[in-house]
Short mmCIF file of C-alpha atoms in Angstrom, two decimals:
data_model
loop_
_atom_site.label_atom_id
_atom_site.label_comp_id
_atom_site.label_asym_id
_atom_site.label_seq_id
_atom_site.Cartn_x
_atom_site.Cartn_y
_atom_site.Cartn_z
CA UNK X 24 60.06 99.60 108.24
CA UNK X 25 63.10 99.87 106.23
CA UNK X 26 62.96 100.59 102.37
CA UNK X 27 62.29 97.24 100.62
CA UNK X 28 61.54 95.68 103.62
CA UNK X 29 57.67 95.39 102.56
CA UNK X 30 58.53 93.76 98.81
CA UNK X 31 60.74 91.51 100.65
CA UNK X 32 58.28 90.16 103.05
CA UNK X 33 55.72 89.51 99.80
CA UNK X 34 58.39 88.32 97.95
CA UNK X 35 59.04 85.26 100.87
CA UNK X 36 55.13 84.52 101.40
CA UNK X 37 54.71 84.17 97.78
CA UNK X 38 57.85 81.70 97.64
CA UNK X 39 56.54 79.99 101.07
CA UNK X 40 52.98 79.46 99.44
CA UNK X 41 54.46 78.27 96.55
CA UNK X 42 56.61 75.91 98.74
CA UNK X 43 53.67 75.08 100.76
CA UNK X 44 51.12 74.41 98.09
CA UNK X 45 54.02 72.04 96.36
CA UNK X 46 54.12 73.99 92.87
CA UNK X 47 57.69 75.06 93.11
CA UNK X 48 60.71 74.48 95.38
CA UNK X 49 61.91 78.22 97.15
CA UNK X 50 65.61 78.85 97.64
CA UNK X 51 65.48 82.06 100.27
CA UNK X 52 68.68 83.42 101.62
CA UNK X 53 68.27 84.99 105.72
CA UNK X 54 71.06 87.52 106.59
CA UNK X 55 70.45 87.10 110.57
CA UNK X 56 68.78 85.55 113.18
CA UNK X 57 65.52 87.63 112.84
CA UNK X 58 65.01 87.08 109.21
CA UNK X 59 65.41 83.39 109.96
CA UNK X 60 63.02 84.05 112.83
CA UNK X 61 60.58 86.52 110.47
CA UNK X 62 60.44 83.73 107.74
CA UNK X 63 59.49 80.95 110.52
CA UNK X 64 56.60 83.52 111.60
CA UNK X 65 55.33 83.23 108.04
CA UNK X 66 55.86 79.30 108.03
CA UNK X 67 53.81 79.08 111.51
CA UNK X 68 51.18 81.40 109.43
CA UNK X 69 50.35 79.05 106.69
CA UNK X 70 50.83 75.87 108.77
CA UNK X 71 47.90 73.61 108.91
CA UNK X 72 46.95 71.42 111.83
CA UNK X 73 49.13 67.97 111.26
CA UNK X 74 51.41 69.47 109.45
CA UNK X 75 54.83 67.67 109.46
CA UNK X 76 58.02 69.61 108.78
CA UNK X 77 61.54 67.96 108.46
CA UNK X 78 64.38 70.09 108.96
CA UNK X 79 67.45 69.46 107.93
CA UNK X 80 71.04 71.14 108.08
CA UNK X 81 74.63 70.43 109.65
CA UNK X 82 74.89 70.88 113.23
CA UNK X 83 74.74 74.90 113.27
CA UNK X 84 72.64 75.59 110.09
CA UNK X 85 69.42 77.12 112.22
CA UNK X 86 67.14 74.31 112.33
CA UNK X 87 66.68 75.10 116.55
CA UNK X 88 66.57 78.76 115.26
CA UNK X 89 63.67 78.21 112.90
CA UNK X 90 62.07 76.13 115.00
CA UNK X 91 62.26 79.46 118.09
CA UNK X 92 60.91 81.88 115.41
CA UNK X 93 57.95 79.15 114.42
CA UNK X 94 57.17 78.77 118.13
CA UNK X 95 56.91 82.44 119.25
CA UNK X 96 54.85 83.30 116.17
CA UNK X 97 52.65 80.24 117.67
CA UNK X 98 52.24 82.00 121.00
CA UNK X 99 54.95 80.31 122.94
CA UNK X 100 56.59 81.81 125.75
CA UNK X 101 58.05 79.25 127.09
CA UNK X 102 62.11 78.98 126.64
CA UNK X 103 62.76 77.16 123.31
CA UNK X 104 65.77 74.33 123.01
CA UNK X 105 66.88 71.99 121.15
CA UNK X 106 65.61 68.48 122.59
CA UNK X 107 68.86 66.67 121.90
CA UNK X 108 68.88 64.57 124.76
CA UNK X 109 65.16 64.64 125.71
CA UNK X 110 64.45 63.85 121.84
CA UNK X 111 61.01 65.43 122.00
CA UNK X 112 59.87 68.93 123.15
CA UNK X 113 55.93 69.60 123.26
CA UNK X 114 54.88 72.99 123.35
CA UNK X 115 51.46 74.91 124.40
CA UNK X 116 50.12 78.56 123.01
CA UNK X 117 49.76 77.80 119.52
CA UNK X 118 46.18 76.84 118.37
CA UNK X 119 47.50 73.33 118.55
CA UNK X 120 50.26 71.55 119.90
CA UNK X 121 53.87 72.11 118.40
CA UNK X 122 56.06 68.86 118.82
CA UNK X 123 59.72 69.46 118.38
CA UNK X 124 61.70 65.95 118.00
CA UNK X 125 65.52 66.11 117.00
CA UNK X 126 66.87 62.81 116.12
CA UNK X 127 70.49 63.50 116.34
CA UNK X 128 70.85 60.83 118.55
CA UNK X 129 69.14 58.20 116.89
CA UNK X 130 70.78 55.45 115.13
CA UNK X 131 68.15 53.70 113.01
CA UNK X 132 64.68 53.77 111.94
CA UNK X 133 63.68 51.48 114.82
CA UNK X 134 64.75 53.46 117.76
CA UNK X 135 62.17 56.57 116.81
CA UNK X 136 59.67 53.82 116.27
CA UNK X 137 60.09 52.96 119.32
CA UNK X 138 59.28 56.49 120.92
CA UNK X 139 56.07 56.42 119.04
CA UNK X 140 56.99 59.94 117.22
CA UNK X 141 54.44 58.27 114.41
CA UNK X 142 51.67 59.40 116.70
CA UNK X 143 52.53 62.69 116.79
CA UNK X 144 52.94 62.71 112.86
CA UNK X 145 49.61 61.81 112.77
CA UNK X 146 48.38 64.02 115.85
CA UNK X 147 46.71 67.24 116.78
CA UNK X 148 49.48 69.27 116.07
CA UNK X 149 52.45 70.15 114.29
CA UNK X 150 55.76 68.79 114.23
CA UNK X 151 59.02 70.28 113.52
CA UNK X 152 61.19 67.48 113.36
CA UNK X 153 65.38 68.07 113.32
CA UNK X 154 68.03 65.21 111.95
CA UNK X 155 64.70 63.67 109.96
CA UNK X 156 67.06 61.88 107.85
CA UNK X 157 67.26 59.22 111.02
CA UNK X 158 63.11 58.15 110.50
CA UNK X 159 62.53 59.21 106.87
CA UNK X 160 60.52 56.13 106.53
CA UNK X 161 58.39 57.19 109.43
CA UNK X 162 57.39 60.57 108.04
CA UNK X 163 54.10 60.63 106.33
CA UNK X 164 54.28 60.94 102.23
CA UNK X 165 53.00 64.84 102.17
CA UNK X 166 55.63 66.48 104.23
CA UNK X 167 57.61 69.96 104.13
CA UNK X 168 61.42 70.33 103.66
CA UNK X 169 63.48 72.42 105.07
CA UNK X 170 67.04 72.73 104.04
CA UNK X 171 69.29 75.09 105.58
CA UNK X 172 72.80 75.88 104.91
CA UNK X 173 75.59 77.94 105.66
CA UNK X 174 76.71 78.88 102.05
CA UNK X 175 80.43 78.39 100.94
CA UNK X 176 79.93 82.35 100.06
CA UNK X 177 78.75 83.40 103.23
CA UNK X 178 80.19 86.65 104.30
CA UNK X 179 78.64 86.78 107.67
CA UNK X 180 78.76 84.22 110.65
CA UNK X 181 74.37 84.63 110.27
CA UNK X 182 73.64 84.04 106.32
CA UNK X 183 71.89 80.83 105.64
CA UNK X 184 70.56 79.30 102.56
CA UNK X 185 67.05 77.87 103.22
CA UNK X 186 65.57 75.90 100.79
CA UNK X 187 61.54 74.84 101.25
CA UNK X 188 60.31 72.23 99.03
CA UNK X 189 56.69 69.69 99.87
CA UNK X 190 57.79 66.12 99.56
CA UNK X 191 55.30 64.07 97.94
CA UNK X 192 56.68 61.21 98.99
CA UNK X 193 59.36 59.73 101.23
CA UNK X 194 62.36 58.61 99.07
#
């Protein structure tokens, strides 16, 4: 393990439990793919069973990316995508089921009604959900948010800004 590797990993379950546990918002920067990856491994770790997470970031920001490290930390081996055009991926090997809805396609509140994604929200598993900002009303009150970002700094085609906050309530 790298030098500073070990403080960093504390350093992001602290911020994630904070996050988590809604005492304080985390800002986290990931310099590639497998940090982004390594900090979804420590979401999936602290995840509880109907857990609703709501991802959000312009097309290219890492919300599919997160969502590929959160699944393989779950046990999934199955190939991981973005369900653009399927609008819902359900996935097995996790202790429960991991629903993965992007509603980039989506053009109001009514149309993800209408695929019953409340169901899931309330379900047996957990769901990542990507473009949330399409069914915000939908989304129960005690959700996580994830905000990720390529900064206006960013030095490297892989740096994101990820910023993890628990919404009390749905504004």
């Amino acid at each position: 393990m790298p030098e500073g590797t070990a403080t960093k990993i504390m350093i992001i379950s602290n911020e994630l439990y904070q996050a988590f546990e809604g005492k304080a918002a985390s800002t986290l920067l990931s310099h590639s793919i497998d940090e982004t990856h390594h900090l979804a491994a420590q979401l999936a770790e602290q995840v509880k069973q109907g857990e609703v997470i709501a991802l959000f970031g312009d097309l290219g920001s890492g919300k599919t990316t997160l969502v590929q490290g959160f699944c393989k930390a779950g046990g999934v081996t199955a190939p991981i995508t973005s369900p653009t055009f399927t609008l819902m991926h359900i996935y097995r090997g996790a202790p429960w089921p991991i629903y993965h809805f992007d509603f980039y396609r989506l053009h109001s509140v009514a149309e993800a009604q209408a695929l019953g994604c409340e169901e899931y929200f309330d379900g047996d598993g957990v769901s990542l959900v990507e473009w949330p900002e399409r069914a915000l009303p939908l989304l129960p009150a005690r959700h996580l948010q994830i905000h990720l970002r390529i900064p206006d700094f960013a030095a490297s085609p892989e740096l994101r800004e990820i910023k993890i906050h628990r919404a009390e309530a749905v504004a």
